[in-house]
XYZ file of C-alpha atoms in Angstrom:
431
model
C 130.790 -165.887 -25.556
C 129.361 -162.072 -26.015
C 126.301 -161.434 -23.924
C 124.484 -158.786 -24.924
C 123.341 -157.115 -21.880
C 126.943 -157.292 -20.134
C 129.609 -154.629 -18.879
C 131.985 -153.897 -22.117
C 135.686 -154.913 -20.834
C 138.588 -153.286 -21.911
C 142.446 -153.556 -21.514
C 143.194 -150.494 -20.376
C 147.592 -150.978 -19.848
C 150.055 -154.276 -19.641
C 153.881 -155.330 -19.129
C 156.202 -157.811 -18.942
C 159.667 -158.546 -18.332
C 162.260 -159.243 -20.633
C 162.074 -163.094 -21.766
C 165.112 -164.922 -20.277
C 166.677 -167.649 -21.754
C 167.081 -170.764 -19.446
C 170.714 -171.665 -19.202
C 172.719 -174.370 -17.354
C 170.830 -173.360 -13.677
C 167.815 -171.424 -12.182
C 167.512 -167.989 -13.322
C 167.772 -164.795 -11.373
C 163.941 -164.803 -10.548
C 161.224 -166.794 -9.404
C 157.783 -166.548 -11.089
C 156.807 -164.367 -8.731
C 160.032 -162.267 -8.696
C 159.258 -161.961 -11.935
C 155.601 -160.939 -11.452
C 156.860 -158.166 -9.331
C 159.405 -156.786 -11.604
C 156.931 -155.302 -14.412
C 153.828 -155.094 -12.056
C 155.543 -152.257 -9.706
C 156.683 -150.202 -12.834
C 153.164 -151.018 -14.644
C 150.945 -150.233 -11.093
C 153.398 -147.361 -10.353
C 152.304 -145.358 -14.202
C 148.186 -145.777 -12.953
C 146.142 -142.650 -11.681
C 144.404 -144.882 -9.630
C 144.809 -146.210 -6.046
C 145.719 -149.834 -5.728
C 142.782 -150.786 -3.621
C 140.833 -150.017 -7.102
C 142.117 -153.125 -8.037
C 139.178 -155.765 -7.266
C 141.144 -158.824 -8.163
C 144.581 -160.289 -9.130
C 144.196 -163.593 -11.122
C 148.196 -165.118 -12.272
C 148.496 -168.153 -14.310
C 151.451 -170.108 -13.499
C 152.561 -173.849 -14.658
C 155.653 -174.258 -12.916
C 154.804 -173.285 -9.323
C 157.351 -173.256 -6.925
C 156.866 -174.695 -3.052
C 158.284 -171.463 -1.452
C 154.951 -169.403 -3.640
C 152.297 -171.283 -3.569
C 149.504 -169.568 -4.806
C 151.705 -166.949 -6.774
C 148.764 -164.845 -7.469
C 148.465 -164.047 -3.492
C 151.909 -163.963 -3.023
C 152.582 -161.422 -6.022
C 148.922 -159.499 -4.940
C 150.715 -158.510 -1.641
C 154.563 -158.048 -2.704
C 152.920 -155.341 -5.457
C 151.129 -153.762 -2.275
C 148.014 -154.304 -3.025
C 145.137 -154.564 0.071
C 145.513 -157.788 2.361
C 141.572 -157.562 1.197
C 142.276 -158.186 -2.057
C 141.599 -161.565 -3.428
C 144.592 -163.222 -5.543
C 143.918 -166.550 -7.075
C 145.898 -168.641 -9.744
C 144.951 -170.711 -12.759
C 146.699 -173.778 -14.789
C 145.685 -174.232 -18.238
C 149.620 -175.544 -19.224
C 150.205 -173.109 -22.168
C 147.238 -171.180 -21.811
C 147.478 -170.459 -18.065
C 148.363 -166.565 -19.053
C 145.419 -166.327 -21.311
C 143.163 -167.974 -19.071
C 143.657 -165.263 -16.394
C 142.863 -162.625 -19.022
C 139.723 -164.437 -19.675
C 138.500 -165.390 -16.086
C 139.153 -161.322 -15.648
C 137.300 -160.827 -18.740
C 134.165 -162.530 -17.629
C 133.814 -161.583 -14.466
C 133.670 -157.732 -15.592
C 131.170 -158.644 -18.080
C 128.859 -160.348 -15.530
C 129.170 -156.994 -13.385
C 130.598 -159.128 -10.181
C 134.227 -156.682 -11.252
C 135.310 -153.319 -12.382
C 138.947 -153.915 -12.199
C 141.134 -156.510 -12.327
C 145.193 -157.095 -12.435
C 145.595 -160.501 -14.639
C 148.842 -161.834 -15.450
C 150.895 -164.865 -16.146
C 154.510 -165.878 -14.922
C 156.969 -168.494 -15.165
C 160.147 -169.932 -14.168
C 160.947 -172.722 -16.588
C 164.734 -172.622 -15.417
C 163.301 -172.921 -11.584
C 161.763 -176.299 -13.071
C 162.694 -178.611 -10.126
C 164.812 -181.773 -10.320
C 162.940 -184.569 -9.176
C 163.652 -188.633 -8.054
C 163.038 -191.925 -10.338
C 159.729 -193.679 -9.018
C 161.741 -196.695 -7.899
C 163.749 -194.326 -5.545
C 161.079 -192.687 -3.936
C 159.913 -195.922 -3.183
C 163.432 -197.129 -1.960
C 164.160 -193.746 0.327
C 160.328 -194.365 2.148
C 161.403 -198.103 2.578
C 164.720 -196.538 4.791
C 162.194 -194.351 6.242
C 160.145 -196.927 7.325
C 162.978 -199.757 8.505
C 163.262 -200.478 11.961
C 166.829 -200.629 13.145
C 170.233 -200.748 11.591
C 169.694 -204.533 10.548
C 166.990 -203.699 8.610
C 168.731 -200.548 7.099
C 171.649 -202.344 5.904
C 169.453 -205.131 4.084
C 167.762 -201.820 2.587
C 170.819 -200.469 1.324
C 171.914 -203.885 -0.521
C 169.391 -203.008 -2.628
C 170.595 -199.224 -3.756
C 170.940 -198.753 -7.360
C 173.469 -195.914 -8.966
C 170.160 -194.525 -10.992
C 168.259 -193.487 -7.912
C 170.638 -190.648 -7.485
C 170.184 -189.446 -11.266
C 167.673 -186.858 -10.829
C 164.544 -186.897 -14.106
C 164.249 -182.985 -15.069
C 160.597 -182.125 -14.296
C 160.397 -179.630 -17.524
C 160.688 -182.981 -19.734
C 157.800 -184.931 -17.875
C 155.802 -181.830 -18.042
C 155.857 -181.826 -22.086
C 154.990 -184.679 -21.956
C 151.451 -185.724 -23.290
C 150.359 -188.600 -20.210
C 147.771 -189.653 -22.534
C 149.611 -190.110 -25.947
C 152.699 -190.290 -24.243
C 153.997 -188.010 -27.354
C 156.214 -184.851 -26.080
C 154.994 -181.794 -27.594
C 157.840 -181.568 -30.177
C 156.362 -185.227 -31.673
C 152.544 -183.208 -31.985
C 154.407 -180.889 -34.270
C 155.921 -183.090 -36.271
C 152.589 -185.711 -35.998
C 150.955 -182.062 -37.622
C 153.938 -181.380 -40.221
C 153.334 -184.990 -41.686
C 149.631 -184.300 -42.294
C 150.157 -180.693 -43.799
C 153.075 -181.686 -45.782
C 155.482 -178.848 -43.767
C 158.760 -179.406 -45.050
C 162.231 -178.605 -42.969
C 163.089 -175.726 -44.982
C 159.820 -173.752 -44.481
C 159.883 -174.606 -40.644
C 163.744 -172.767 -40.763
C 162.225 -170.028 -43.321
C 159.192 -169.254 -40.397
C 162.461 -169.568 -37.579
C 164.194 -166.741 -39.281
C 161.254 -164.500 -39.824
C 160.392 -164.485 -36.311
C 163.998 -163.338 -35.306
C 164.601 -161.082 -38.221
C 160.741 -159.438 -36.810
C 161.555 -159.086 -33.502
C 164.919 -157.334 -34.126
C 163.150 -154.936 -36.265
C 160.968 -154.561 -33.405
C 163.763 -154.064 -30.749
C 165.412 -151.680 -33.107
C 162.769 -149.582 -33.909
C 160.958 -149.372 -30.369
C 157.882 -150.579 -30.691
C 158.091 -153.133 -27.331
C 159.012 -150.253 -25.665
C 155.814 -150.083 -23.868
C 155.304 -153.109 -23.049
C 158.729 -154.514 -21.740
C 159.855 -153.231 -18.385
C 163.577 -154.018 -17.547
C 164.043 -155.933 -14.542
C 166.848 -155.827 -11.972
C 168.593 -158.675 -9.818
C 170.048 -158.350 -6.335
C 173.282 -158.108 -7.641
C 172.389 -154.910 -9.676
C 172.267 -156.652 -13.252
C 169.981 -154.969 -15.709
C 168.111 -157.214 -18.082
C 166.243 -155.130 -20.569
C 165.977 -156.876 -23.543
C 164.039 -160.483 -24.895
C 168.114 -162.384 -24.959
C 166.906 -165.215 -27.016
C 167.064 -163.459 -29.956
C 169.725 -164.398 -32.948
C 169.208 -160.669 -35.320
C 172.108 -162.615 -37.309
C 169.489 -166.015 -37.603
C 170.361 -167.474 -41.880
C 169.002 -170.159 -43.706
C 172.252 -171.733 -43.335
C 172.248 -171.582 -39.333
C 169.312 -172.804 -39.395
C 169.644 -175.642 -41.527
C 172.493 -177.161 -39.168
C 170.801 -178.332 -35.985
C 169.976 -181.804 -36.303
C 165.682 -182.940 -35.809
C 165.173 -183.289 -32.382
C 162.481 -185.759 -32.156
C 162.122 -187.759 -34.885
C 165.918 -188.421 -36.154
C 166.544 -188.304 -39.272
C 164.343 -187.117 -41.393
C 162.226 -185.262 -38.889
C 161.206 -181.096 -39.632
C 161.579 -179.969 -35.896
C 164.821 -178.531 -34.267
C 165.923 -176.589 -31.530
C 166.337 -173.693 -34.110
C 162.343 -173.954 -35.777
C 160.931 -174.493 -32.264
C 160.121 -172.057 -29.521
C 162.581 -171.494 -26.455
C 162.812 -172.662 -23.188
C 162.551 -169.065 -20.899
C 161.557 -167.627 -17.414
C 159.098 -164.233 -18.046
C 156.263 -162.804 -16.865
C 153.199 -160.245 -17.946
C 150.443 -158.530 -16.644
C 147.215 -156.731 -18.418
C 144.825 -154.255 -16.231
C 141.370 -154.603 -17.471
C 138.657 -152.722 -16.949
C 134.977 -151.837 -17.366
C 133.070 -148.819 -19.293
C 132.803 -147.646 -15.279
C 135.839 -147.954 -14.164
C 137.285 -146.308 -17.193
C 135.278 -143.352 -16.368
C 135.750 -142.847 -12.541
C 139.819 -143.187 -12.904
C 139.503 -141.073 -16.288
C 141.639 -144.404 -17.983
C 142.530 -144.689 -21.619
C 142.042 -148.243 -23.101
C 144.031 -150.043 -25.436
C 141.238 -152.069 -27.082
C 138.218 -154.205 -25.950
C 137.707 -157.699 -25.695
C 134.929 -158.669 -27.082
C 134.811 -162.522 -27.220
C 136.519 -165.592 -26.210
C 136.691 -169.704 -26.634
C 138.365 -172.505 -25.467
C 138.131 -175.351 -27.510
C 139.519 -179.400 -26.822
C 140.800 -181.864 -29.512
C 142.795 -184.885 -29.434
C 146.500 -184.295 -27.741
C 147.852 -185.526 -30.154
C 147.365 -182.761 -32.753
C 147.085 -180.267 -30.039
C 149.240 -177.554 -32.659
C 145.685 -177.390 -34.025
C 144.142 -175.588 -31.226
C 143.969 -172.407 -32.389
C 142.295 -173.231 -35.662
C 139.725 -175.043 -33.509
C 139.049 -172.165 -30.878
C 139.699 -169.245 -33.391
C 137.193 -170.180 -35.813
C 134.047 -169.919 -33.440
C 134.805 -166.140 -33.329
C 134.931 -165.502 -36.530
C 131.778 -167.370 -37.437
C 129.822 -165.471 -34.441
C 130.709 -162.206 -35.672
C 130.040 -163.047 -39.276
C 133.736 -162.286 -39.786
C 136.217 -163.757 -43.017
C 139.711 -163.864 -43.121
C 140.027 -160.144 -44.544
C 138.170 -159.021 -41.669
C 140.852 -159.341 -38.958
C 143.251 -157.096 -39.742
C 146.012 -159.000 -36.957
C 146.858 -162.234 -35.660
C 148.914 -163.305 -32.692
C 149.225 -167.013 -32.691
C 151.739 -168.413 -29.973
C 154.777 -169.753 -32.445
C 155.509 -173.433 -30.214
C 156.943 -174.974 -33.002
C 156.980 -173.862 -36.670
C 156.089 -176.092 -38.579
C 152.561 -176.087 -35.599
C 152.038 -172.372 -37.495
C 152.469 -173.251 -40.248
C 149.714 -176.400 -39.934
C 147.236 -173.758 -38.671
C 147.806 -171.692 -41.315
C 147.410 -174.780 -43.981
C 144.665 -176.367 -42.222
C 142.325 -172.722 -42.376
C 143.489 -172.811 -46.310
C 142.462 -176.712 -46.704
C 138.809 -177.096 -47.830
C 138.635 -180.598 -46.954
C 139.662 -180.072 -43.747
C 137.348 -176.994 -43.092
C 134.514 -178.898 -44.088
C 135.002 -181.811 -42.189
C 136.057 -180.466 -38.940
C 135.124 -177.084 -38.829
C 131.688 -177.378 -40.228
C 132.098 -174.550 -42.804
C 130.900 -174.624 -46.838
C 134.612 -173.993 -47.821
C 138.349 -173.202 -47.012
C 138.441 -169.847 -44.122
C 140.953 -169.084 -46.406
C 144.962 -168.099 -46.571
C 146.225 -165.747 -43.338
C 148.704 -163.113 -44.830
C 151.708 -163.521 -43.510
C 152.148 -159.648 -43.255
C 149.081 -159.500 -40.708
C 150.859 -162.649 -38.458
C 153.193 -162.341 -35.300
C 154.019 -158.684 -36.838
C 157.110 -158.426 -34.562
C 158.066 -162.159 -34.405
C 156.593 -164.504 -31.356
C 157.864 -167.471 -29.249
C 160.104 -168.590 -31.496
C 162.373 -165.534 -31.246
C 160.914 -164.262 -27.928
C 160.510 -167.586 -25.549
C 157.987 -169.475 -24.431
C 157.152 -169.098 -20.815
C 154.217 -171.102 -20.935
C 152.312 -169.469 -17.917
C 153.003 -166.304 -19.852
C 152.927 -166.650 -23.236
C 149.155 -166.420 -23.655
C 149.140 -163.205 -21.951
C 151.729 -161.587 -23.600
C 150.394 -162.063 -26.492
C 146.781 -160.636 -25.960
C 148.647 -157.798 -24.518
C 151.122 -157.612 -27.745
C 147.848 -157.876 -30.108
C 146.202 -154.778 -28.132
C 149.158 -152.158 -28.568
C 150.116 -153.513 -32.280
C 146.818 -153.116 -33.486
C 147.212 -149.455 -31.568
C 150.221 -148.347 -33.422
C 148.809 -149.689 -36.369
C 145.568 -148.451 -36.763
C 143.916 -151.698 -36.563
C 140.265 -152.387 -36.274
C 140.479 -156.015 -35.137
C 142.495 -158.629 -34.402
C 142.384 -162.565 -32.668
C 145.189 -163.607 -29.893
C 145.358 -167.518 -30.243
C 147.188 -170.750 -28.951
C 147.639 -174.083 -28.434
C 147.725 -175.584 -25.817
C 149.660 -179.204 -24.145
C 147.002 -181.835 -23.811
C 144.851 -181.046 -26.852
C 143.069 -177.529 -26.229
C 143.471 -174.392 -27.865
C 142.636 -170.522 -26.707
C 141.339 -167.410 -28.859
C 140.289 -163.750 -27.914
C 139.297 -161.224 -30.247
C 140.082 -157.766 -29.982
C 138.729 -154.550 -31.177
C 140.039 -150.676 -31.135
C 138.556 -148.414 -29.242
C-alpha cells in the first residue's frame, strides 16, 4: 500500500535475456548464468559505482544445488561488494515480481536507496528426480548389512524405479487441488464460457504482437543478447511463430481435458529458461547519481484465492489499486497481465466485464468494465515470449515501464497469477 510520508521509488533502468525455449535437454545457462548475462551489460550502461547498489533481491523457482541462494551467487559474479547483501524470494510465478516489490518497499520505508531486483529461471535445468517407492528402496540398500541382506533387497527391484518423474510436472502441480495449472484454465474457461477458437484468436495475437515488436525495435532496450561458451549468440525471444494462423492453431489437440477441452500447447504459454533485472531507486538516489527514471511505482497488492481458479489472480489483486486511487478502467492507459494460458486472459478480462461477478466478489456497485484490447500485452506476452516463471513477473513490470515510455502513457498496472491461488499487481506512473 502507498504511505504517505514515504521515499517515492522509481525504476530507473532493466534487462533481460532473450527467452529460450526448453528443448529435449538443459539449456546453455543456469539461472544464474542467465542473471549474469543482462546484469553485466545493464550494470556496465550505469554512471554509478556498484557499491551504490544497497541490495540485490532475485526470485527464482527452480533453484539449482550448485547456486543456492542465486541472489548471492549472481550479487558477486556481477562484481558487486562481498558487503552487499543478496537474498532470494519464491512466490512460484510471482517470484520476479515479488523481488520488485520487496525492493519497492524497502525504499519507501527509507531502510534503501538502491536496489538491483531481478528474477531468473532455468525451466530446462528442471531436475529429474526418483519415484517415492525408490527412494525408499535405494535407502533400504543403504541401510542392509551384508551381501545376504543386499541380495534379498534386490529381489525386490522394480523396472519403474529407474524411470525418472520430471520435476517441472510435479511443480505445476496444485498439492492442494491436485489440478495442474493447465486444468485451472480450463476450470476458468468453463465458468466464463471461453471457447477454443477465441483461446487460438488471443494465441495468434500475442505472436503476430511480438513480431511487430521484434521488427520494429521496440525490445531493443530491454533485451540484452547473451553468449554461450561455445561463442553462440542468442539475441532474440526463439519461441516466437511470426507465421502463427488460425489454422495452425486449430490443430494441436487439448492438452488436459481431451476432447472437448479449450487449452493446447499452441493457446498456452511456453516452457523457457530467461532472466531480468530492474534498478530501482529513490528521489535521493536519483539525484546524487544524476539518474533518469523510467516511471514510479506507486502501489502494490498481493491477493490469495482458491487454487483452483488461481487464473483469477490478477482480477483479485488488480482491483484494490484501482479502487485506492479512485481509478476506472479508462484511467489506466496500459496493462501487462502475464498470458499463462489464454483462455486465463481472457477469464480476467470477462470476469472485470461481469457485474455479477464484480459485485459478489469484488465488492463493487457494478461491472469495472471491458479492458481494450489495444491497451493489453501491447507487444504480445508469455504466450509468444515464454514463461520463465521466476521471471515473468519482472519482465513484465519492466516491459510496462518503457511501453508506457515510448508511448506517452500516464499509467499503467503489471499483473499475474500466480500457482497455488494468489495473484500480483503494481501500478505504474510516468515520470
Amino acid at each position: 500500500m502507498t504511505h504517505p510520508n514515504g521515499q517515492r521509488v522509481f525504476l530507473v533502468d532493466g534487462a533481460r535475456t532473450p527467452f529460450l525455449k526448453a528443448k529435449s535437454g538443459p539449456g546453455p545457462f543456469t539461472p544464474v548464468d542467465l542473471a549474469v548475462q543482462c546484469g553485466r551489460p545493464l550494470l556496465a550502461r550505469q554512471p554509478f559505482d556498484k557499491a551504490a547498489i544497497d541490495l540485490v533481491i532475485l526470485g527464482c523457482v527452480n533453484v539449482i544445488a550448485e547456486e543456492m541462494n542465486p541472489a548471492r551467487v549472481a550479487g558477486l559474479r556481477l562484481g558487486l561488494p562481498e558487503s552487499t547483501v543478496g537474498f532470494s524470494v519464491q512466490i512460484n510465478c510471482g517470484s520476479g515480481m515479488q523481488s520488485i516489490d520487496t525492493a519497492y518497499r524497502y525504499i519507501r520505508d527509507g531502510s534503501h536507496q538502491m536496489i538491483l531486483a531481478g528474477g531468473a529461471e532455468a525451466l530446462s535445468h528442471a531436475p529429474l528426480t526418483l519415484r517415492q517407492s525408490a527412494v525408499e528402496w535405494f535407502g533400504r540398500m543403504s541401510a542392509a548389512k551384508g551381501p545376504m541382506e543386499q541380495a534379498r533387497l534386490m529381489a525386490g527391484i522394480k523396472p519403474d524405479f529407474f524411470k525418472p518423474v520430471v520435476g517441472l510436472e510435479r511443480g505445476l502441480t496444485d498439492p492442494i487441488t491436485t489440478l495442474s495449472m493447465g486444468q485451472t484454465a480450463e476450470v476458468l474457461a468453463h465458468r466464463f464460457g471461453i471457447d477454443r477458437k477465441s483461446a487460438d484468436a488471443y494465441a495468434m495475437e500475442s505472436h503476430h504482437r511480438l513480431a511487430a515488436a521484434q521488427s520494429e525495435g521496440r525490445l531493443a532496450d530491454e533485451l540484452m543478447p547473451a553468449f554461450d561458451l561455445d561463442g553462440t549468440v542468442y539475441d532474440h525471444d526463439d519461441g516466437l511463430r511470426p507465421d502463427s494462423d488460425m489454422a495452425g492453431l486449430a490443430k494441436p489437440k487439448p492438452v488436459f481435458e481431451r476432447p472437448y477441452g479449450k487449452v493446447t500447447a499452441g493457446n498456452s504459454s511456453q516452457i523457457t529458461d530467461g532472466a531480468s533485472w530492474c534498478i530501482l531507486a529513490s528521489e535521493r538516489a536519483i539525484e546524487a547519481h544524476g539518474l533518469q527514471p523510467i516511471a514510479e511505482i506507486t502501489d502494490s497488492e498481493w491477493a490469495g484465492l482458491d487454487p483452483s481458479i488461481m487464473g483469477l489472480g490478477p482480477v483479485l489483486a488488480s482491483t484494490p489499486i484501482a479502487q485506492r486511487h479512485g481509478l476506472s478502467v479508462e484511467d489506466i492507459d496500459l496493462w501487462e497481465l502475464n498470458e499463462a494460458f489464454a483462455a486465463q486472459v481472457l477469464s480476467c478480462l470477462a470476469a472485470w466485464n461481469d457485474e455479477d461477478f464484480c459485485r459478489e466478489v469484488l465488492g463493487m456497485d457494478g461491472a469495472f468494465g471491458r479492458i481494450d484490447r489495444d491497451r493489453l500485452n501491447v507487444d504480445g506476452g508469455a504466450i509468444s515470449l515464454g514463461h520463465p516463471v521466476g521471471t515473468s513477473g519482472n519482465r513484465i513490470v519492466l516491459h510496462l515501464a518503457n511501453a508506457m515510455k515510448s508511448r506517452g502513457a500516464k499509467r499503467g498496472i503489471a499483473t499475474e497469477c500466480i500457482g497455488g491461488g494468489l495473484g500480483g499487481a503494481m501500478l505504474l506512473e510516468a515520470v
